[in-house]
Short mmCIF file of N, CA, C and O in Angstrom, two decimals:
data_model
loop_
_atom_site.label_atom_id
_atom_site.label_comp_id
_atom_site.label_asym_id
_atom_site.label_seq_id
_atom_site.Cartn_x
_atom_site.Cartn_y
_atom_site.Cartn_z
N UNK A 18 -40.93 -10.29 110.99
CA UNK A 18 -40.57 -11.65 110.72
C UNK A 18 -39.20 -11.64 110.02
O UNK A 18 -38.85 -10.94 109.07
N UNK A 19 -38.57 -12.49 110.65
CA UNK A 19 -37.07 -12.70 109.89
C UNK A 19 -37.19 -13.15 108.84
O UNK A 19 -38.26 -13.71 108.61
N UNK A 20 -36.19 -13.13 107.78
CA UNK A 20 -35.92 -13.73 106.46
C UNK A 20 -34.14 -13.68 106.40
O UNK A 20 -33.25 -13.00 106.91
N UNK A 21 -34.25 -15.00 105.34
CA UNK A 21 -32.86 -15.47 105.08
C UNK A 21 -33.58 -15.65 103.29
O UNK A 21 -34.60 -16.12 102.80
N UNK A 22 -32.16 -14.87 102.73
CA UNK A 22 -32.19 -15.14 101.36
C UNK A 22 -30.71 -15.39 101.12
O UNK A 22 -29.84 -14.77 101.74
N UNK A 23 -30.45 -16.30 100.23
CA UNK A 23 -29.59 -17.14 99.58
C UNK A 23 -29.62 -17.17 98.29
O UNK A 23 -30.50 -17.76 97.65
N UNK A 24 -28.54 -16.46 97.72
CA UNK A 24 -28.18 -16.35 96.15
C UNK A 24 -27.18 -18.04 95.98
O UNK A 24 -26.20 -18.24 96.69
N UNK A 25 -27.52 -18.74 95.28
CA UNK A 25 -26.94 -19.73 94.47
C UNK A 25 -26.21 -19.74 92.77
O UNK A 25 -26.95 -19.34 91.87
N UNK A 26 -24.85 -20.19 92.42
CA UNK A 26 -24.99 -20.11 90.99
C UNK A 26 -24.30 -21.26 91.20
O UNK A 26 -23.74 -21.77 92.17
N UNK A 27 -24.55 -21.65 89.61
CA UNK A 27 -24.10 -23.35 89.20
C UNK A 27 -25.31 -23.83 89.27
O UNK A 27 -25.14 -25.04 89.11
N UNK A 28 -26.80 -23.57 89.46
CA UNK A 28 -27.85 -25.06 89.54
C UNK A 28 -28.19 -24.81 87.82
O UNK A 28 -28.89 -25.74 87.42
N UNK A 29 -27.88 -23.84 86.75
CA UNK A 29 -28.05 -24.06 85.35
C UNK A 29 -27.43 -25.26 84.84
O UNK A 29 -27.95 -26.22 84.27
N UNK A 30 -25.72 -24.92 85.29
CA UNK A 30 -25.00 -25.90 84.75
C UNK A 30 -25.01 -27.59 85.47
O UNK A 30 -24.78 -28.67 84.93
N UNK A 31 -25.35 -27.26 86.80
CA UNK A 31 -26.43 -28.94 87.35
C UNK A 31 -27.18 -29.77 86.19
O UNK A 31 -26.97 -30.90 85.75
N UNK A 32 -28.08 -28.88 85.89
CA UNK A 32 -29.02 -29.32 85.37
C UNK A 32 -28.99 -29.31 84.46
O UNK A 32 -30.06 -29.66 83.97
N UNK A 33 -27.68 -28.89 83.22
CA UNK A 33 -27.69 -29.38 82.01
C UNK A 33 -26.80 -30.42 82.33
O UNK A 33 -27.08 -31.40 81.64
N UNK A 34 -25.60 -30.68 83.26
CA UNK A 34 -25.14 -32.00 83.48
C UNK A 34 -25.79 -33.21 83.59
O UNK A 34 -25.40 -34.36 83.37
N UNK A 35 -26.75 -32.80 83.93
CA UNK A 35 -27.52 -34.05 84.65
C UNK A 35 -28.73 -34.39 83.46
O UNK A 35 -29.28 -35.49 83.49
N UNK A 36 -29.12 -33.38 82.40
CA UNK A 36 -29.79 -33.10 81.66
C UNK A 36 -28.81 -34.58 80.56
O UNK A 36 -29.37 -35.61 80.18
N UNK A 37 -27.59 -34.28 80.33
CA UNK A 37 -26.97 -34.75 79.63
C UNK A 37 -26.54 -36.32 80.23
O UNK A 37 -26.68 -37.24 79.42
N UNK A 38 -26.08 -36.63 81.47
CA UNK A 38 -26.28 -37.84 82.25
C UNK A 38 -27.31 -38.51 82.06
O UNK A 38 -27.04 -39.71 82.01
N UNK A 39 -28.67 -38.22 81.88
CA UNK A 39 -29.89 -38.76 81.59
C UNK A 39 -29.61 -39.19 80.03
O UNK A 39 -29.86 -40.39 79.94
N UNK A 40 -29.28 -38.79 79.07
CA UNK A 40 -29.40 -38.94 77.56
C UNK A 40 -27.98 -39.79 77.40
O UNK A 40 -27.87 -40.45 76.37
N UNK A 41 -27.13 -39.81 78.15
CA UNK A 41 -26.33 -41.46 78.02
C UNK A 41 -26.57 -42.37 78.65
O UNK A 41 -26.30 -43.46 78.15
N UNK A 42 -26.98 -42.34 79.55
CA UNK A 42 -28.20 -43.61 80.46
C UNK A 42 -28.69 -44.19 79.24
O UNK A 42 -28.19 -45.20 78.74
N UNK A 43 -29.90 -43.42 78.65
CA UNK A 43 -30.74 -43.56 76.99
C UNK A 43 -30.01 -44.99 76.32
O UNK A 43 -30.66 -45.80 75.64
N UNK A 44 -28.54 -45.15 76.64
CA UNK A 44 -27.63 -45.77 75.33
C UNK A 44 -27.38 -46.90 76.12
O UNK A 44 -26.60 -47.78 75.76
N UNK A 45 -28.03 -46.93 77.24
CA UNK A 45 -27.69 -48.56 78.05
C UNK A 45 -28.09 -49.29 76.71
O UNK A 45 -27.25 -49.40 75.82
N UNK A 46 -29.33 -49.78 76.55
CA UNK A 46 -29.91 -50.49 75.57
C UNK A 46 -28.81 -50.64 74.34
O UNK A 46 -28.61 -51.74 73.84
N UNK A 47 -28.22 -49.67 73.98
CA UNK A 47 -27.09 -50.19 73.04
C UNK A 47 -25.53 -50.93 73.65
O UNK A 47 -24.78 -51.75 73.12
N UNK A 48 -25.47 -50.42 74.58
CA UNK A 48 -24.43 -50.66 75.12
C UNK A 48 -24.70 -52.64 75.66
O UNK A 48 -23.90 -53.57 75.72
N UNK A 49 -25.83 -52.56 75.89
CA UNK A 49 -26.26 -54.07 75.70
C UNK A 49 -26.67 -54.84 74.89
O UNK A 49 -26.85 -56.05 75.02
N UNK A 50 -26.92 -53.94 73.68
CA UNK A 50 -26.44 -54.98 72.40
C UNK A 50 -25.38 -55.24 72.11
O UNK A 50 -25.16 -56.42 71.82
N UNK A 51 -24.24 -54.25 72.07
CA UNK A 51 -22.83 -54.69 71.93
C UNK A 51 -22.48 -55.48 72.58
O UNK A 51 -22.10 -56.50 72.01
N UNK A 52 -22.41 -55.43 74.45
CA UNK A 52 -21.67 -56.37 75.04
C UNK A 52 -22.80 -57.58 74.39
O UNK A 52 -22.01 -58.30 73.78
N UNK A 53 -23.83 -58.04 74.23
CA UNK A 53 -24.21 -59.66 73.66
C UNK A 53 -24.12 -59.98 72.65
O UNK A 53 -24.42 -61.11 72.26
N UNK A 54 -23.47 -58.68 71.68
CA UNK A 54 -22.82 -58.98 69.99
C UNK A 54 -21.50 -59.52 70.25
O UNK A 54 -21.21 -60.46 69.51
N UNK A 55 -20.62 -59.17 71.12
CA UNK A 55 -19.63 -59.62 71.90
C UNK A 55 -19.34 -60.62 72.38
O UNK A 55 -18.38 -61.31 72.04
N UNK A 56 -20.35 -60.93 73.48
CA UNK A 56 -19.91 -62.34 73.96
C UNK A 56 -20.72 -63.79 73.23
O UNK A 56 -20.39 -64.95 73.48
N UNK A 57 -21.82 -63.38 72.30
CA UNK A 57 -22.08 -64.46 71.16
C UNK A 57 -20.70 -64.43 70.52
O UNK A 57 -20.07 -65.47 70.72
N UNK A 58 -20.17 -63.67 69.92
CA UNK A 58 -19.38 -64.32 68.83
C UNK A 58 -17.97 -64.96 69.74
O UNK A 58 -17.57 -66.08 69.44
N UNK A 59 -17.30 -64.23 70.78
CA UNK A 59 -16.53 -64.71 70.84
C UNK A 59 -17.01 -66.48 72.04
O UNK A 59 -16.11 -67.22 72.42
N UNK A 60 -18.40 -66.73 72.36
CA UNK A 60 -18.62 -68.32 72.32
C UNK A 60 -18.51 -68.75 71.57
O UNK A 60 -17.57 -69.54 71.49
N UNK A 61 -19.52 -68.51 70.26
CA UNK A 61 -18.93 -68.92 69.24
C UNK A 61 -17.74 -69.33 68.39
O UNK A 61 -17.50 -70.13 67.48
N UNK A 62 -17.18 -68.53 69.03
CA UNK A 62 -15.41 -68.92 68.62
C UNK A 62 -14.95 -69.86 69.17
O UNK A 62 -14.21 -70.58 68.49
N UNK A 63 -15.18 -70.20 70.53
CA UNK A 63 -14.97 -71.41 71.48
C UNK A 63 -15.67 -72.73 71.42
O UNK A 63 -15.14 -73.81 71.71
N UNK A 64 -17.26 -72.50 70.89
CA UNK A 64 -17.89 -73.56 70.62
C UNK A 64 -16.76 -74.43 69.16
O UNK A 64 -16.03 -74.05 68.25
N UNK A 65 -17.38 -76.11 69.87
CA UNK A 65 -17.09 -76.51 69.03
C UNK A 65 -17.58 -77.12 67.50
O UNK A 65 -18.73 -77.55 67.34
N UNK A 66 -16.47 -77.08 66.30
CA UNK A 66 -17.11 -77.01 65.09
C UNK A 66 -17.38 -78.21 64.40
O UNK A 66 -16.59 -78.61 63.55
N UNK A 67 -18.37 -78.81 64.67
CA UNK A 67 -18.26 -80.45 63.50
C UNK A 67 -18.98 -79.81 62.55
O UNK A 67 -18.38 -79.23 61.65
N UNK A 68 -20.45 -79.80 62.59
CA UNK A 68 -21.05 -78.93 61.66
C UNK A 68 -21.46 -77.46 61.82
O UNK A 68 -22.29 -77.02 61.03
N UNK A 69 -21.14 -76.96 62.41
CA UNK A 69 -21.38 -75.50 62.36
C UNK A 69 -23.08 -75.48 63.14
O UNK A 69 -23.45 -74.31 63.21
N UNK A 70 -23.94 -76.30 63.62
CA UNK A 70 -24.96 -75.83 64.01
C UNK A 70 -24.89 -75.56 65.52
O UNK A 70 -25.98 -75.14 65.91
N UNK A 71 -24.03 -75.66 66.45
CA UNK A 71 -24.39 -75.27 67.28
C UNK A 71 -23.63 -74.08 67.42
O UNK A 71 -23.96 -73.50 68.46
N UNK A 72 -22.86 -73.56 66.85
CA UNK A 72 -22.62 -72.29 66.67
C UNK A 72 -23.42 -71.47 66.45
O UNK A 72 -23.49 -70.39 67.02
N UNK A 73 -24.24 -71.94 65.48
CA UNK A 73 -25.22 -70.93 64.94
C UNK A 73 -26.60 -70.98 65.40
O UNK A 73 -27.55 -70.33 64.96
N UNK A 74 -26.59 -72.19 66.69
CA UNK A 74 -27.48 -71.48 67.73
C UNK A 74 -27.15 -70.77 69.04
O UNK A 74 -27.95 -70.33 69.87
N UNK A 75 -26.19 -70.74 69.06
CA UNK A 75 -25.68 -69.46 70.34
C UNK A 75 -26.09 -67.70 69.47
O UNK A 75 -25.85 -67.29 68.33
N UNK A 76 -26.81 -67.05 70.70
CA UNK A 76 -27.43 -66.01 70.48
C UNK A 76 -27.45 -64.97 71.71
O UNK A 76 -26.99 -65.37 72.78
N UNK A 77 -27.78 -64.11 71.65
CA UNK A 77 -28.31 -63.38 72.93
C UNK A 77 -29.76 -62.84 72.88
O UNK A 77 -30.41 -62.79 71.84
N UNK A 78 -30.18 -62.47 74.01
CA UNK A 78 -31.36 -61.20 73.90
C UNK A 78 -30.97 -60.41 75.09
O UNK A 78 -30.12 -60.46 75.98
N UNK A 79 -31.97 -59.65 74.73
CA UNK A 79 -31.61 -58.54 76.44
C UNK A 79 -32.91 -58.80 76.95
O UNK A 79 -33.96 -58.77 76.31
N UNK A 80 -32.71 -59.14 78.56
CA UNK A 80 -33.75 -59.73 79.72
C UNK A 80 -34.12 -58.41 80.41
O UNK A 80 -33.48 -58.09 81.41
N UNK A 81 -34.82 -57.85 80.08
CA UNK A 81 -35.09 -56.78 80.97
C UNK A 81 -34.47 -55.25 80.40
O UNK A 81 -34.37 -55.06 79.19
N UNK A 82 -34.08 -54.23 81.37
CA UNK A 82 -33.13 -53.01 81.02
C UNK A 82 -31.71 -52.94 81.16
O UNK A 82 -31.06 -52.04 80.63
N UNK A 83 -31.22 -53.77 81.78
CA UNK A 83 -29.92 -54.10 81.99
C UNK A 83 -29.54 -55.15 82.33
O UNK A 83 -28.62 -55.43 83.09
N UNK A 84 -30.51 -56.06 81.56
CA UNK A 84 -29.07 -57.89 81.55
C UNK A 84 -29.05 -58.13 80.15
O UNK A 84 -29.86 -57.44 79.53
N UNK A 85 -28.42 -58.85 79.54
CA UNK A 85 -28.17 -59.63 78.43
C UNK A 85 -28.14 -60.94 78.83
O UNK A 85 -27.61 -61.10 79.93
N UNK A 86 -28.69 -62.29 78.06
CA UNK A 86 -28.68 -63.31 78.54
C UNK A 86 -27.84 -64.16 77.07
O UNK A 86 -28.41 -63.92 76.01
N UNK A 87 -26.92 -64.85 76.98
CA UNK A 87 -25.95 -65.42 75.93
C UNK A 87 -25.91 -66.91 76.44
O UNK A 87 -25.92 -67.45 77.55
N UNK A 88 -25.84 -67.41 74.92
CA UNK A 88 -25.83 -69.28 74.81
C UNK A 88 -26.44 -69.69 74.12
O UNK A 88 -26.97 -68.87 73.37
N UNK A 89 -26.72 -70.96 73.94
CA UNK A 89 -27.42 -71.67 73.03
C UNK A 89 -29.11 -70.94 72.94
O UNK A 89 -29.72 -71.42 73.89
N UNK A 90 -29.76 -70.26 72.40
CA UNK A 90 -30.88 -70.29 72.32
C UNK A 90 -31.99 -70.62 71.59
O UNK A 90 -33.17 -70.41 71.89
N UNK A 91 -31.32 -71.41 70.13
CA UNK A 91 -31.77 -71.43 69.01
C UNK A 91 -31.51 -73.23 68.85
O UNK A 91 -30.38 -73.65 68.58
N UNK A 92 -32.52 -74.02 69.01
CA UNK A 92 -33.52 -75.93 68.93
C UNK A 92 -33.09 -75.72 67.29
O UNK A 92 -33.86 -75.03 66.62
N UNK A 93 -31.86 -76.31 66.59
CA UNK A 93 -32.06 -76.24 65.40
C UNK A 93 -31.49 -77.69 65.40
O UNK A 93 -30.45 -77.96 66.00
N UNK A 94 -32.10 -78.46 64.83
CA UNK A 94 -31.93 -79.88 64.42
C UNK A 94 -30.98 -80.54 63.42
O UNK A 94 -31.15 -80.50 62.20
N UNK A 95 -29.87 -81.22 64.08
CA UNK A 95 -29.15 -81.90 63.42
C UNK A 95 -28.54 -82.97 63.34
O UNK A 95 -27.62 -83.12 64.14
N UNK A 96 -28.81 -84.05 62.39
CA UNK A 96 -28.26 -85.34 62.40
C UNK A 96 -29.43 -86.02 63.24
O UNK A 96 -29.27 -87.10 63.80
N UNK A 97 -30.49 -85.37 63.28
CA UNK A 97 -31.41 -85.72 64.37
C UNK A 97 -31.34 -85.63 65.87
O UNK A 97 -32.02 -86.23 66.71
N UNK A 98 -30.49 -84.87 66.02
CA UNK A 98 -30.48 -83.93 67.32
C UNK A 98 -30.59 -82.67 67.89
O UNK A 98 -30.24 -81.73 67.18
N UNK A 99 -31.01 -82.41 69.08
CA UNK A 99 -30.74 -80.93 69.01
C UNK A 99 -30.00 -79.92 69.33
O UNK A 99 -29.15 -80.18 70.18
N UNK A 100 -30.03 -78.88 68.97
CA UNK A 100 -28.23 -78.28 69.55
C UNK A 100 -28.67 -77.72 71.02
O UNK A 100 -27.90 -76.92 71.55
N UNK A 101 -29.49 -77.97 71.49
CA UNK A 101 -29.86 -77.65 73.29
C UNK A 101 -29.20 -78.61 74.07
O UNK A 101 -28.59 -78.52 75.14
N UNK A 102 -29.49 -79.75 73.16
CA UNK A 102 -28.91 -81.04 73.83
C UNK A 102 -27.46 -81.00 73.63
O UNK A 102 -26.74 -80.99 74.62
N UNK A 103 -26.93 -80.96 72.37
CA UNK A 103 -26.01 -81.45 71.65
C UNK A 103 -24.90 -80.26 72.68
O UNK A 103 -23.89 -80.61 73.28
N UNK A 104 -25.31 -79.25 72.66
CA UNK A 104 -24.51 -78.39 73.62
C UNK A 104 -24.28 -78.70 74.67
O UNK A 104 -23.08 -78.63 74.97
N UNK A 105 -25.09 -79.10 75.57
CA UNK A 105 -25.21 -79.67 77.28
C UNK A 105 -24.18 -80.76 77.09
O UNK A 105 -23.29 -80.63 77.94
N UNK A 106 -23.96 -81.90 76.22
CA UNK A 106 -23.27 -82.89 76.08
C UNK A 106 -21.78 -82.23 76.02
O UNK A 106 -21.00 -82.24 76.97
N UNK A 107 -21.51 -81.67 74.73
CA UNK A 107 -20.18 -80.91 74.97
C UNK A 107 -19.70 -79.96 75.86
O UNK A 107 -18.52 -80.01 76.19
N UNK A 108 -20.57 -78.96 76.38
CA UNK A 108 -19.93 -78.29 77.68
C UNK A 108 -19.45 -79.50 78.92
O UNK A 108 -18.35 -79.46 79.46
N UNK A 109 -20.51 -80.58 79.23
CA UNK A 109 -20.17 -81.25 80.47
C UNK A 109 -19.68 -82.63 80.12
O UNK A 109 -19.11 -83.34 80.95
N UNK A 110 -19.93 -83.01 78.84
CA UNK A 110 -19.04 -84.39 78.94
C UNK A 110 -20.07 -85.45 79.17
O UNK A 110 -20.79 -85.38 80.17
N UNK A 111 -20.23 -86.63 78.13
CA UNK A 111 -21.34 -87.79 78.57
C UNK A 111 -20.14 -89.04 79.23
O UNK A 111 -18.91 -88.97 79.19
N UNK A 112 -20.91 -90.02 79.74
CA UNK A 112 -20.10 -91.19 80.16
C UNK A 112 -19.20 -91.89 79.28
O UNK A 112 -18.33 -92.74 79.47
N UNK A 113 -19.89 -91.01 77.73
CA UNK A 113 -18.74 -91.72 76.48
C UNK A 113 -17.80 -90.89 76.08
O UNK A 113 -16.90 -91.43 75.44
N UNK A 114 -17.68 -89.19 76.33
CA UNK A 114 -16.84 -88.53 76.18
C UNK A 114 -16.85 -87.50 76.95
O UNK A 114 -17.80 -87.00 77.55
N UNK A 115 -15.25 -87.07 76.92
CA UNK A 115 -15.30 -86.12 77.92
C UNK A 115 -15.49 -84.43 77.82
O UNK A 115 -15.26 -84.06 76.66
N UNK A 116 -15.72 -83.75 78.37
CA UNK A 116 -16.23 -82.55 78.27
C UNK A 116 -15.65 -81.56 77.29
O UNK A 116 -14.44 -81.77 77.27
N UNK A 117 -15.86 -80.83 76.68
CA UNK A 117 -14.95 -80.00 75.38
C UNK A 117 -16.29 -78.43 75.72
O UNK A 117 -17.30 -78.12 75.09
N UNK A 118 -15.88 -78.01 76.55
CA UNK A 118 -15.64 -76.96 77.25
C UNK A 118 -15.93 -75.55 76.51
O UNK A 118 -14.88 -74.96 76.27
N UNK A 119 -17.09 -74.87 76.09
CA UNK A 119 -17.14 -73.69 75.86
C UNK A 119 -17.37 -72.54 76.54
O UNK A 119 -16.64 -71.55 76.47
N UNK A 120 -18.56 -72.63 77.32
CA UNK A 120 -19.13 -72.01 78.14
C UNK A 120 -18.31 -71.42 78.91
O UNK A 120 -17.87 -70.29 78.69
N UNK A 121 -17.95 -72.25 80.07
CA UNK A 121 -16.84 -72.65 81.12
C UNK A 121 -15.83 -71.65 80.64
O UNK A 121 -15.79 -70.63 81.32
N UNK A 122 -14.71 -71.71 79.29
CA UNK A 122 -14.08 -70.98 79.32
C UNK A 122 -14.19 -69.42 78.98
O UNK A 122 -13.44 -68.45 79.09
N UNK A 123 -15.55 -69.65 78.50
CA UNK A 123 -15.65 -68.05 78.12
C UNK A 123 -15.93 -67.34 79.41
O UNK A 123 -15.26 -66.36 79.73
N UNK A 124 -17.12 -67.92 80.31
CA UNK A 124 -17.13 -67.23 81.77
C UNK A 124 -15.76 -66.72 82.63
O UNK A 124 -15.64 -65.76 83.39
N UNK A 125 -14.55 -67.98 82.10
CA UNK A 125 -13.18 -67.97 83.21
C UNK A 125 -12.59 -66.25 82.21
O UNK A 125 -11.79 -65.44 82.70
N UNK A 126 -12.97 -66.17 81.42
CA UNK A 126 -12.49 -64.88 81.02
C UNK A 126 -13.14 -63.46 80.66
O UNK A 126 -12.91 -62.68 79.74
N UNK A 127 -14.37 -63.38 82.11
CA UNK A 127 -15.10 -62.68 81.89
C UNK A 127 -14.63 -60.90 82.56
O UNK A 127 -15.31 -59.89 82.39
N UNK A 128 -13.76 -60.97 83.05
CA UNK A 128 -12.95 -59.53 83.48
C UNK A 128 -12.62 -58.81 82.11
O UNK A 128 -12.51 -57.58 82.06
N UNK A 129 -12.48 -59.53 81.09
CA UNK A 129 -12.66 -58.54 79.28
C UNK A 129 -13.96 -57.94 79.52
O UNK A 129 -13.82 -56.74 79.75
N UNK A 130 -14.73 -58.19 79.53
CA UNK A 130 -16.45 -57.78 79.21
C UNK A 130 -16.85 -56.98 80.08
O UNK A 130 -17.55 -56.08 79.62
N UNK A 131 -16.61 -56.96 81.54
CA UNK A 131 -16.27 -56.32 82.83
C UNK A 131 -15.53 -55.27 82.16
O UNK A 131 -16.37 -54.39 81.98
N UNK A 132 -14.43 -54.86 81.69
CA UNK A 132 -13.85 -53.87 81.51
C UNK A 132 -14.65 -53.28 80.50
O UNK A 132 -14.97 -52.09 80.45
N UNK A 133 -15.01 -54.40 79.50
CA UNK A 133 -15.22 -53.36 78.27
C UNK A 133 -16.28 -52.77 78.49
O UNK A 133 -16.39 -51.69 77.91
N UNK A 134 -17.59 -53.25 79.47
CA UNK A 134 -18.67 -52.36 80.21
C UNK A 134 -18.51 -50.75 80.94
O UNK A 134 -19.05 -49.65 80.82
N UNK A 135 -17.20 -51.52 81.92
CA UNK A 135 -16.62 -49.89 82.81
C UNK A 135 -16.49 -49.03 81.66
O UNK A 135 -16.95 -47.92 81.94
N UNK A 136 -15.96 -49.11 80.22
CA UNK A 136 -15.04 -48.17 79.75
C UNK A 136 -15.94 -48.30 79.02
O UNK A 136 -15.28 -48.91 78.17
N UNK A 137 -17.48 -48.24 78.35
CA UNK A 137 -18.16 -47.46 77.87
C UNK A 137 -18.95 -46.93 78.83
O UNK A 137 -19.52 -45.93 78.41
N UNK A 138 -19.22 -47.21 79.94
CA UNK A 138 -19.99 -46.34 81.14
C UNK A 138 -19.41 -45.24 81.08
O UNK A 138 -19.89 -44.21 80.61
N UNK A 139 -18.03 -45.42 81.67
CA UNK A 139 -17.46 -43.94 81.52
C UNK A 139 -17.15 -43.27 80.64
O UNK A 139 -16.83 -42.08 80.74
N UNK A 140 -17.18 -43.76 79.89
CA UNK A 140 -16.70 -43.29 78.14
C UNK A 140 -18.22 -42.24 78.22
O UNK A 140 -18.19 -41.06 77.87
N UNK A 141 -19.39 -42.89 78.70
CA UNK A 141 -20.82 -42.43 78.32
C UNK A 141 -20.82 -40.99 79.29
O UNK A 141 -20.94 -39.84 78.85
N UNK A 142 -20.64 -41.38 80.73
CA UNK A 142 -20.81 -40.31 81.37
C UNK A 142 -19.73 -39.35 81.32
O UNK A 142 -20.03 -38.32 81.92
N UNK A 143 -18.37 -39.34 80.73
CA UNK A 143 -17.58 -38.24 80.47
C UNK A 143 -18.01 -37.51 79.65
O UNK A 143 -17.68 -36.34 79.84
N UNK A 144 -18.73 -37.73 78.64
CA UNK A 144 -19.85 -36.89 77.74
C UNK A 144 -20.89 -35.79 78.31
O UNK A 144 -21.30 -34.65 78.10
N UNK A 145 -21.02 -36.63 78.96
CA UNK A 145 -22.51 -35.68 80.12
C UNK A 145 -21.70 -34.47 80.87
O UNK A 145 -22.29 -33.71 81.64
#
């Protein structure tokens, strides 16, 4: 019976690459707290300020393993309204005033957050 044998080298150093690729994967979860520590504050910066509460209901969480979800998430009552509402009114504008725009502009400048994602991905896997 025939035989074929095949000497291989490099599958050690595979497999501590990949050993190490796996353990910055691990840091998604941080890497998605930052980007929604990120894009809360700088809405926040855009929201607008009469009293400070709807600022200080824009928040994030993380939806799953890899989304972050950012915006108003926090019903905190003021003047007898709520900032769920009070937000919807200022992003789009009622028939008595016109729109004062947060949301909207933070999305039109979302190629920052886009980058700053690429460049800890790779930042992560140049490690590995």
């Amino acid at each position: 019976m025939a035989r074929l044998y095949f000497r291989t080298t490099g599958f050690k150093e595979l497999i501590n690459r990949l050993d190490r690729m796996e353990n910055a994967m691990e840091k998604k979860q941080e890497l998605m707290k930052e980007v929604g520590e990120y894009c809360k504050t700088e809405i926040r910066a855009l929201a607008p300020k009469d009293t400070g509460a709807l600022q200080n209901a824009i928040d994030y969480k993380l939806v799953g393993d890899d989304a972050v979800e950012v915006g108003v998430m926090h019903s905190i009552k003021n003047n007898g309204r709520s900032t769920l509402i009070y937000g919807t009114y200022q992003e789009f504008g009622t028939h008595k005033m016109s729109s004062n725009s947060y949301m909207r502009v933070f999305w039109e400048n979302r190629a920052e957050i886009q980058e700053m994602i690429l460049d800890r991905i790779l930042n992560l896997l140049a490690v590995a």
